[in-house]
PDB file of C-alpha atoms in Angstrom:
ATOM      1  CA  MET S   1      24.637 -23.804 290.675  1.00  0.00           C
ATOM      2  CA  GLU S   2      21.424 -24.370 292.700  1.00  0.00           C
ATOM      3  CA  LEU S   3      21.102 -25.294 296.261  1.00  0.00           C
ATOM      4  CA  VAL S   4      18.268 -27.009 298.142  1.00  0.00           C
ATOM      5  CA  GLU S   5      18.028 -26.558 302.101  1.00  0.00           C
ATOM      6  CA  LYS S   6      16.185 -29.287 304.101  1.00  0.00           C
ATOM      7  CA  THR S   7      16.256 -30.053 307.529  1.00  0.00           C
ATOM      8  CA  ASN S   8      16.223 -33.233 309.465  1.00  0.00           C
ATOM      9  CA  GLY S   9      16.063 -33.024 313.061  1.00  0.00           C
ATOM     10  CA  GLU S  10      18.976 -31.079 314.117  1.00  0.00           C
ATOM     11  CA  VAL S  11      20.751 -31.533 310.743  1.00  0.00           C
ATOM     12  CA  THR S  12      20.574 -29.036 308.130  1.00  0.00           C
ATOM     13  CA  ILE S  13      21.072 -30.639 304.523  1.00  0.00           C
ATOM     14  CA  LEU S  14      22.292 -28.390 301.637  1.00  0.00           C
ATOM     15  CA  GLU S  15      21.685 -30.400 298.260  1.00  0.00           C
ATOM     16  CA  LEU S  16      24.106 -28.845 295.912  1.00  0.00           C
ATOM     17  CA  ASN S  17      23.416 -29.145 292.216  1.00  0.00           C
ATOM     18  CA  GLY S  18      25.369 -28.107 288.944  1.00  0.00           C
ATOM     19  CA  ARG S  19      28.969 -26.554 289.302  1.00  0.00           C
ATOM     20  CA  LEU S  20      31.114 -25.287 292.313  1.00  0.00           C
ATOM     21  CA  ASP S  21      33.572 -23.324 290.878  1.00  0.00           C
ATOM     22  CA  SER S  22      34.900 -19.326 290.777  1.00  0.00           C
ATOM     23  CA  ASN S  23      31.574 -18.189 289.814  1.00  0.00           C
ATOM     24  CA  THR S  24      29.359 -19.973 292.121  1.00  0.00           C
ATOM     25  CA  SER S  25      30.955 -21.012 295.393  1.00  0.00           C
ATOM     26  CA  LYS S  26      30.009 -17.545 296.906  1.00  0.00           C
ATOM     27  CA  ILE S  27      26.198 -18.846 296.684  1.00  0.00           C
ATOM     28  CA  LEU S  28      27.213 -21.714 298.895  1.00  0.00           C
ATOM     29  CA  GLU S  29      29.173 -19.572 301.155  1.00  0.00           C
ATOM     30  CA  ASP S  30      26.655 -17.052 301.943  1.00  0.00           C
ATOM     31  CA  LYS S  31      24.563 -20.019 302.670  1.00  0.00           C
ATOM     32  CA  VAL S  32      26.684 -21.679 305.061  1.00  0.00           C
ATOM     33  CA  MET S  33      27.177 -18.143 307.075  1.00  0.00           C
ATOM     34  CA  GLU S  34      23.300 -17.924 307.077  1.00  0.00           C
ATOM     35  CA  VAL S  35      22.677 -21.600 308.566  1.00  0.00           C
ATOM     36  CA  LEU S  36      25.518 -20.913 310.941  1.00  0.00           C
ATOM     37  CA  GLY S  37      24.033 -17.368 311.795  1.00  0.00           C
ATOM     38  CA  GLN S  38      20.622 -19.312 312.769  1.00  0.00           C
ATOM     39  CA  GLY S  39      22.656 -21.274 315.241  1.00  0.00           C
ATOM     40  CA  ARG S  40      22.671 -24.563 313.378  1.00  0.00           C
ATOM     41  CA  LYS S  41      25.562 -26.616 313.969  1.00  0.00           C
ATOM     42  CA  LYS S  42      24.959 -30.058 311.968  1.00  0.00           C
ATOM     43  CA  LEU S  43      25.319 -29.651 308.488  1.00  0.00           C
ATOM     44  CA  LEU S  44      25.177 -32.320 306.148  1.00  0.00           C
ATOM     45  CA  MET S  45      26.251 -31.356 302.098  1.00  0.00           C
ATOM     46  CA  ASP S  46      25.134 -33.551 299.567  1.00  0.00           C
ATOM     47  CA  PHE S  47      26.999 -33.547 296.230  1.00  0.00           C
ATOM     48  CA  GLY S  48      24.752 -35.773 294.694  1.00  0.00           C
ATOM     49  CA  ASP S  49      24.063 -33.235 291.844  1.00  0.00           C
ATOM     50  CA  VAL S  50      27.419 -31.430 291.484  1.00  0.00           C
ATOM     51  CA  ASP S  51      29.245 -32.449 288.369  1.00  0.00           C
ATOM     52  CA  TYR S  52      32.332 -29.948 288.878  1.00  0.00           C
ATOM     53  CA  ILE S  53      34.172 -28.560 291.560  1.00  0.00           C
ATOM     54  CA  ASN S  54      37.661 -26.564 291.531  1.00  0.00           C
ATOM     55  CA  SER S  55      39.751 -25.202 294.256  1.00  0.00           C
ATOM     56  CA  THR S  56      37.557 -22.310 294.755  1.00  0.00           C
ATOM     57  CA  GLY S  57      34.742 -24.596 295.542  1.00  0.00           C
ATOM     58  CA  LEU S  58      37.047 -26.967 297.643  1.00  0.00           C
ATOM     59  CA  ARG S  59      38.234 -23.712 299.550  1.00  0.00           C
ATOM     60  CA  VAL S  60      34.694 -22.696 300.452  1.00  0.00           C
ATOM     61  CA  LEU S  61      34.266 -26.307 301.917  1.00  0.00           C
ATOM     62  CA  LEU S  62      37.341 -25.866 304.154  1.00  0.00           C
ATOM     63  CA  LEU S  63      35.925 -22.320 305.148  1.00  0.00           C
ATOM     64  CA  ALA S  64      32.854 -23.783 306.329  1.00  0.00           C
ATOM     65  CA  LEU S  65      34.540 -26.385 308.123  1.00  0.00           C
ATOM     66  CA  GLN S  66      36.716 -24.014 310.296  1.00  0.00           C
ATOM     67  CA  GLN S  67      33.500 -21.939 310.744  1.00  0.00           C
ATOM     68  CA  LEU S  68      31.644 -25.077 312.256  1.00  0.00           C
ATOM     69  CA  LYS S  69      34.513 -26.286 314.269  1.00  0.00           C
ATOM     70  CA  LYS S  70      35.069 -22.799 315.890  1.00  0.00           C
ATOM     71  CA  ASN S  71      31.209 -23.140 317.067  1.00  0.00           C
ATOM     72  CA  GLN S  72      31.573 -26.951 317.882  1.00  0.00           C
ATOM     73  CA  GLY S  73      29.866 -27.859 314.876  1.00  0.00           C
ATOM     74  CA  ARG S  74      30.292 -30.545 312.217  1.00  0.00           C
ATOM     75  CA  LEU S  75      30.356 -30.732 308.427  1.00  0.00           C
ATOM     76  CA  VAL S  76      29.244 -34.109 306.670  1.00  0.00           C
ATOM     77  CA  LEU S  77      29.708 -34.625 302.939  1.00  0.00           C
ATOM     78  CA  CYS S  78      27.955 -37.004 300.875  1.00  0.00           C
ATOM     79  CA  SER S  79      27.139 -38.615 297.570  1.00  0.00           C
ATOM     80  CA  ILE S  80      30.418 -37.319 295.480  1.00  0.00           C
ATOM     81  CA  LYS S  81      30.681 -38.498 292.244  1.00  0.00           C
ATOM     82  CA  ASP S  82      33.440 -41.493 291.749  1.00  0.00           C
ATOM     83  CA  TYR S  83      35.219 -39.295 289.248  1.00  0.00           C
ATOM     84  CA  MET S  84      35.740 -36.396 291.545  1.00  0.00           C
ATOM     85  CA  LYS S  85      36.659 -38.335 294.661  1.00  0.00           C
ATOM     86  CA  GLU S  86      40.121 -38.677 293.584  1.00  0.00           C
ATOM     87  CA  VAL S  87      40.553 -34.503 293.779  1.00  0.00           C
ATOM     88  CA  PHE S  88      39.008 -34.873 297.488  1.00  0.00           C
ATOM     89  CA  GLU S  89      41.875 -37.050 298.255  1.00  0.00           C
ATOM     90  CA  ILE S  90      44.487 -35.242 296.790  1.00  0.00           C
ATOM     91  CA  SER S  91      43.485 -32.048 298.634  1.00  0.00           C
ATOM     92  CA  GLY S  92      43.551 -33.913 301.747  1.00  0.00           C
ATOM     93  CA  TYR S  93      39.838 -33.661 302.305  1.00  0.00           C
ATOM     94  CA  THR S  94      39.167 -37.262 303.093  1.00  0.00           C
ATOM     95  CA  GLU S  95      41.428 -36.718 306.144  1.00  0.00           C
ATOM     96  CA  ILE S  96      39.454 -33.956 307.463  1.00  0.00           C
ATOM     97  CA  PHE S  97      35.981 -34.409 306.512  1.00  0.00           C
ATOM     98  CA  PRO S  98      33.616 -37.371 307.203  1.00  0.00           C
ATOM     99  CA  ILE S  99      32.639 -38.793 303.443  1.00  0.00           C
ATOM    100  CA  PHE S 100      29.520 -40.803 303.264  1.00  0.00           C
ATOM    101  CA  PRO S 101      27.911 -42.665 300.146  1.00  0.00           C
ATOM    102  CA  ASP S 102      24.675 -41.179 300.207  1.00  0.00           C
ATOM    103  CA  GLN S 103      22.335 -39.105 302.605  1.00  0.00           C
ATOM    104  CA  GLY S 104      20.898 -41.867 304.566  1.00  0.00           C
ATOM    105  CA  GLU S 105      24.707 -42.728 305.392  1.00  0.00           C
ATOM    106  CA  GLY S 106      25.493 -39.199 305.773  1.00  0.00           C
ATOM    107  CA  LEU S 107      22.939 -38.468 308.547  1.00  0.00           C
ATOM    108  CA  LYS S 108      23.735 -41.529 310.434  1.00  0.00           C
ATOM    109  CA  GLY S 109      27.323 -39.986 310.577  1.00  0.00           C
ATOM    110  CA  PHE S 110      25.980 -37.678 313.106  1.00  0.00           C
ATOM    111  CA  ALA S 111      24.809 -39.985 315.142  1.00  0.00           C
TER     112      ALA S 111
ATOM    113  CA  MET Q   1      36.963 -34.545 265.742  1.00  0.00           C
ATOM    114  CA  PRO Q   2      40.579 -34.280 264.869  1.00  0.00           C
ATOM    115  CA  ASP Q   3      43.380 -35.177 267.323  1.00  0.00           C
ATOM    116  CA  SER Q   4      44.545 -31.722 267.492  1.00  0.00           C
ATOM    117  CA  VAL Q   5      42.525 -28.297 268.539  1.00  0.00           C
ATOM    118  CA  PHE Q   6      43.442 -25.123 269.237  1.00  0.00           C
ATOM    119  CA  ILE Q   7      41.217 -22.553 271.010  1.00  0.00           C
ATOM    120  CA  THR Q   8      41.918 -18.679 271.767  1.00  0.00           C
ATOM    121  CA  LEU Q   9      40.146 -17.061 274.554  1.00  0.00           C
ATOM    122  CA  ASP Q  10      40.057 -13.370 275.867  1.00  0.00           C
ATOM    123  CA  ASN Q  11      41.390 -12.789 279.305  1.00  0.00           C
ATOM    124  CA  ARG Q  12      37.681 -12.971 280.501  1.00  0.00           C
ATOM    125  CA  LEU Q  13      36.701 -15.422 283.429  1.00  0.00           C
ATOM    126  CA  SER Q  14      33.827 -16.167 281.616  1.00  0.00           C
ATOM    127  CA  GLU Q  15      35.688 -17.646 278.595  1.00  0.00           C
ATOM    128  CA  LEU Q  16      36.540 -20.711 280.481  1.00  0.00           C
ATOM    129  CA  ASP Q  17      33.046 -22.063 280.535  1.00  0.00           C
ATOM    130  CA  ARG Q  18      33.565 -22.082 276.545  1.00  0.00           C
ATOM    131  CA  LEU Q  19      37.089 -23.924 276.987  1.00  0.00           C
ATOM    132  CA  ALA Q  20      35.354 -26.436 279.559  1.00  0.00           C
ATOM    133  CA  ASP Q  21      32.733 -27.074 276.828  1.00  0.00           C
ATOM    134  CA  GLU Q  22      35.601 -27.808 274.369  1.00  0.00           C
ATOM    135  CA  VAL Q  23      37.430 -29.953 276.591  1.00  0.00           C
ATOM    136  CA  GLU Q  24      33.944 -31.885 277.310  1.00  0.00           C
ATOM    137  CA  ARG Q  25      33.411 -32.349 273.403  1.00  0.00           C
ATOM    138  CA  PHE Q  26      37.378 -33.309 272.838  1.00  0.00           C
ATOM    139  CA  GLY Q  27      37.077 -36.119 275.675  1.00  0.00           C
ATOM    140  CA  GLU Q  28      33.552 -37.249 274.767  1.00  0.00           C
ATOM    141  CA  ALA Q  29      34.804 -37.577 270.915  1.00  0.00           C
ATOM    142  CA  HIS Q  30      38.125 -39.414 271.937  1.00  0.00           C
ATOM    143  CA  GLY Q  31      36.649 -41.580 274.555  1.00  0.00           C
ATOM    144  CA  PHE Q  32      38.220 -40.313 277.718  1.00  0.00           C
ATOM    145  CA  SER Q  33      36.812 -41.188 280.947  1.00  0.00           C
ATOM    146  CA  PRO Q  34      34.809 -38.899 283.044  1.00  0.00           C
ATOM    147  CA  ARG Q  35      37.849 -38.753 285.478  1.00  0.00           C
ATOM    148  CA  THR Q  36      39.954 -37.938 283.007  1.00  0.00           C
ATOM    149  CA  THR Q  37      38.005 -35.103 281.192  1.00  0.00           C
ATOM    150  CA  TYR Q  38      37.064 -33.734 284.693  1.00  0.00           C
ATOM    151  CA  GLN Q  39      40.995 -33.682 285.452  1.00  0.00           C
ATOM    152  CA  ILE Q  40      42.035 -31.875 282.129  1.00  0.00           C
ATOM    153  CA  ARG Q  41      39.289 -29.519 282.632  1.00  0.00           C
ATOM    154  CA  LEU Q  42      40.283 -28.876 286.271  1.00  0.00           C
ATOM    155  CA  ALA Q  43      44.071 -28.182 285.431  1.00  0.00           C
ATOM    156  CA  LEU Q  44      42.994 -25.608 282.816  1.00  0.00           C
ATOM    157  CA  ASP Q  45      40.589 -23.945 284.802  1.00  0.00           C
ATOM    158  CA  GLU Q  46      43.030 -23.670 287.922  1.00  0.00           C
ATOM    159  CA  LEU Q  47      46.037 -22.139 285.710  1.00  0.00           C
ATOM    160  CA  LEU Q  48      44.035 -19.928 283.210  1.00  0.00           C
ATOM    161  CA  THR Q  49      41.818 -18.473 286.317  1.00  0.00           C
ATOM    162  CA  ASN Q  50      45.293 -17.440 287.772  1.00  0.00           C
ATOM    163  CA  VAL Q  51      46.532 -16.151 284.652  1.00  0.00           C
ATOM    164  CA  ILE Q  52      43.369 -13.910 283.923  1.00  0.00           C
ATOM    165  CA  SER Q  53      42.791 -12.848 287.583  1.00  0.00           C
ATOM    166  CA  TYR Q  54      46.377 -11.981 288.516  1.00  0.00           C
ATOM    167  CA  GLY Q  55      48.562 -12.041 285.142  1.00  0.00           C
ATOM    168  CA  TYR Q  56      47.568  -8.763 283.681  1.00  0.00           C
ATOM    169  CA  HIS Q  57      47.827  -5.229 284.842  1.00  0.00           C
ATOM    170  CA  ASP Q  58      46.421  -3.200 282.179  1.00  0.00           C
ATOM    171  CA  GLN Q  59      42.700  -3.146 281.171  1.00  0.00           C
ATOM    172  CA  GLU Q  60      43.391  -4.096 277.315  1.00  0.00           C
ATOM    173  CA  ARG Q  61      42.169  -7.335 275.615  1.00  0.00           C
ATOM    174  CA  HIS Q  62      44.618 -10.173 275.869  1.00  0.00           C
ATOM    175  CA  GLU Q  63      44.324 -13.743 273.809  1.00  0.00           C
ATOM    176  CA  ILE Q  64      45.413 -16.664 275.466  1.00  0.00           C
ATOM    177  CA  GLY Q  65      45.981 -19.913 273.195  1.00  0.00           C
ATOM    178  CA  VAL Q  66      45.436 -23.262 274.135  1.00  0.00           C
ATOM    179  CA  ARG Q  67      46.356 -26.140 272.302  1.00  0.00           C
ATOM    180  CA  MET Q  68      45.214 -30.180 272.657  1.00  0.00           C
ATOM    181  CA  ARG Q  69      47.058 -32.814 270.764  1.00  0.00           C
ATOM    182  CA  LEU Q  70      46.517 -36.267 271.339  1.00  0.00           C
ATOM    183  CA  GLU Q  71      49.189 -38.598 270.331  1.00  0.00           C
ATOM    184  CA  ASP Q  72      50.108 -42.282 271.409  1.00  0.00           C
ATOM    185  CA  GLY Q  73      47.528 -42.519 274.277  1.00  0.00           C
ATOM    186  CA  ARG Q  74      48.930 -39.054 275.774  1.00  0.00           C
ATOM    187  CA  LEU Q  75      47.168 -35.631 275.676  1.00  0.00           C
ATOM    188  CA  ALA Q  76      49.870 -32.711 275.511  1.00  0.00           C
ATOM    189  CA  ILE Q  77      48.083 -29.315 276.160  1.00  0.00           C
ATOM    190  CA  GLU Q  78      49.833 -26.150 275.621  1.00  0.00           C
ATOM    191  CA  LEU Q  79      48.693 -22.966 277.288  1.00  0.00           C
ATOM    192  CA  MET Q  80      50.272 -19.573 275.646  1.00  0.00           C
ATOM    193  CA  ASP Q  81      49.799 -16.006 277.257  1.00  0.00           C
ATOM    194  CA  ASP Q  82      51.298 -12.712 277.270  1.00  0.00           C
ATOM    195  CA  ALA Q  83      50.694 -12.033 280.972  1.00  0.00           C
ATOM    196  CA  ALA Q  84      53.206 -11.059 283.519  1.00  0.00           C
ATOM    197  CA  PRO Q  85      55.671 -13.891 283.809  1.00  0.00           C
ATOM    198  CA  PHE Q  86      54.630 -16.374 286.045  1.00  0.00           C
ATOM    199  CA  ASN Q  87      56.020 -19.957 287.050  1.00  0.00           C
ATOM    200  CA  PRO Q  88      53.098 -21.785 288.667  1.00  0.00           C
ATOM    201  CA  MET Q  89      55.637 -24.570 289.256  1.00  0.00           C
ATOM    202  CA  GLU Q  90      57.764 -22.523 291.853  1.00  0.00           C
ATOM    203  CA  ALA Q  91      54.589 -21.591 293.646  1.00  0.00           C
ATOM    204  CA  GLY Q  92      54.339 -22.203 297.055  1.00  0.00           C
ATOM    205  CA  LEU Q  93      52.238 -25.365 298.069  1.00  0.00           C
ATOM    206  CA  PRO Q  94      49.760 -25.577 300.778  1.00  0.00           C
ATOM    207  CA  ASP Q  95      50.508 -27.839 304.269  1.00  0.00           C
ATOM    208  CA  LEU Q  96      47.886 -30.411 303.680  1.00  0.00           C
ATOM    209  CA  THR Q  97      49.145 -32.124 307.026  1.00  0.00           C
ATOM    210  CA  CYS Q  98      48.407 -28.903 308.878  1.00  0.00           C
ATOM    211  CA  PRO Q  99      45.356 -29.087 311.598  1.00  0.00           C
ATOM    212  CA  VAL Q 100      42.162 -28.113 310.111  1.00  0.00           C
ATOM    213  CA  GLU Q 101      41.858 -25.023 312.390  1.00  0.00           C
ATOM    214  CA  ASN Q 102      45.157 -23.542 311.031  1.00  0.00           C
ATOM    215  CA  ARG Q 103      45.070 -24.896 307.375  1.00  0.00           C
ATOM    216  CA  ARG Q 104      45.769 -21.945 305.209  1.00  0.00           C
ATOM    217  CA  ILE Q 105      43.278 -21.061 302.564  1.00  0.00           C
ATOM    218  CA  GLY Q 106      44.921 -21.020 299.276  1.00  0.00           C
ATOM    219  CA  GLY Q 107      47.719 -22.465 297.057  1.00  0.00           C
ATOM    220  CA  LEU Q 108      45.586 -25.749 296.436  1.00  0.00           C
ATOM    221  CA  GLY Q 109      44.704 -24.730 292.676  1.00  0.00           C
ATOM    222  CA  ILE Q 110      48.498 -25.433 291.497  1.00  0.00           C
ATOM    223  CA  HIS Q 111      48.823 -28.647 293.943  1.00  0.00           C
ATOM    224  CA  LEU Q 112      45.974 -30.155 292.278  1.00  0.00           C
ATOM    225  CA  VAL Q 113      47.458 -29.281 288.803  1.00  0.00           C
ATOM    226  CA  LYS Q 114      50.465 -30.817 289.581  1.00  0.00           C
ATOM    227  CA  LYS Q 115      48.868 -34.067 290.896  1.00  0.00           C
ATOM    228  CA  VAL Q 116      46.618 -34.596 287.986  1.00  0.00           C
ATOM    229  CA  MET Q 117      48.865 -34.001 285.452  1.00  0.00           C
ATOM    230  CA  ASP Q 118      51.947 -36.298 284.594  1.00  0.00           C
ATOM    231  CA  ARG Q 119      54.005 -33.692 283.687  1.00  0.00           C
ATOM    232  CA  VAL Q 120      54.060 -29.775 283.797  1.00  0.00           C
ATOM    233  CA  ARG Q 121      56.826 -27.536 282.206  1.00  0.00           C
ATOM    234  CA  TYR Q 122      57.056 -23.723 282.139  1.00  0.00           C
ATOM    235  CA  GLU Q 123      58.941 -21.643 280.022  1.00  0.00           C
ATOM    236  CA  ARG Q 124      58.942 -17.859 279.637  1.00  0.00           C
ATOM    237  CA  LYS Q 125      59.491 -17.244 275.572  1.00  0.00           C
ATOM    238  CA  GLU Q 126      59.479 -14.295 273.348  1.00  0.00           C
ATOM    239  CA  GLY Q 127      57.548 -12.342 276.148  1.00  0.00           C
ATOM    240  CA  LYS Q 128      54.947 -15.131 276.584  1.00  0.00           C
ATOM    241  CA  ASN Q 129      54.321 -17.924 279.233  1.00  0.00           C
ATOM    242  CA  LEU Q 130      54.523 -21.106 278.119  1.00  0.00           C
ATOM    243  CA  LEU Q 131      52.968 -23.826 280.252  1.00  0.00           C
ATOM    244  CA  MET Q 132      53.433 -27.427 278.619  1.00  0.00           C
ATOM    245  CA  LEU Q 133      51.285 -30.279 280.381  1.00  0.00           C
ATOM    246  CA  VAL Q 134      51.359 -33.838 279.603  1.00  0.00           C
ATOM    247  CA  LYS Q 135      48.523 -36.268 280.711  1.00  0.00           C
ATOM    248  CA  THR Q 136      48.297 -40.231 279.806  1.00  0.00           C
ATOM    249  CA  ILE Q 137      44.720 -41.165 278.807  1.00  0.00           C
ATOM    250  CA  GLU Q 138      43.823 -44.343 280.250  1.00  0.00           C
TER     251      GLU Q 138
END
């Protein structure tokens, strides 16, 4: 998995790429902790180039959400590929994460 | 590609990449939708990650067998391993209605397997774990 970090005002954008699984999820976990450590509290994760996620990847998202909530932060997801959306639903994640179709909409989600 | 394939893996997590490639090839050859192929990959990944990570209590090499057979629009998958007896169908499930702050981390993998497969059946047979999964192919 690769990861590109950008900022847009107060929002930190993480553009993820590749697979989010048992081998790679730690990269995202470490990055989330780093961003939190810098006191940034608005995080947008862009899944546009993610082609695979498993429960380890999903677990890292939940951990990130829990950490952000503890610090009055917010986590927004966007651009999840259609074929993976159902797995977010059956994980109960569509109830707890704001999910938007693209980055533009995702940024508006912080307004 | 034939309607049936048998793949053997070593009990190493890196082997799961090879299995994922095989599933992708099988799905492509038989015209599975991206959703179907992804869900099959996911189920095998979740089940075998558990077996490889927690099922063996020695340092030996063990073989895991995976058979996929497509018949009448249904994919039947069999997983065979000689790991410690473990019936994933009896594992505790996560409470997905619990508030985020208290939501327990874990148990999600097996939940996903049950949801994306139409049928999951476990047997312990001749010292081996045998898991039979069925998925209807759209």
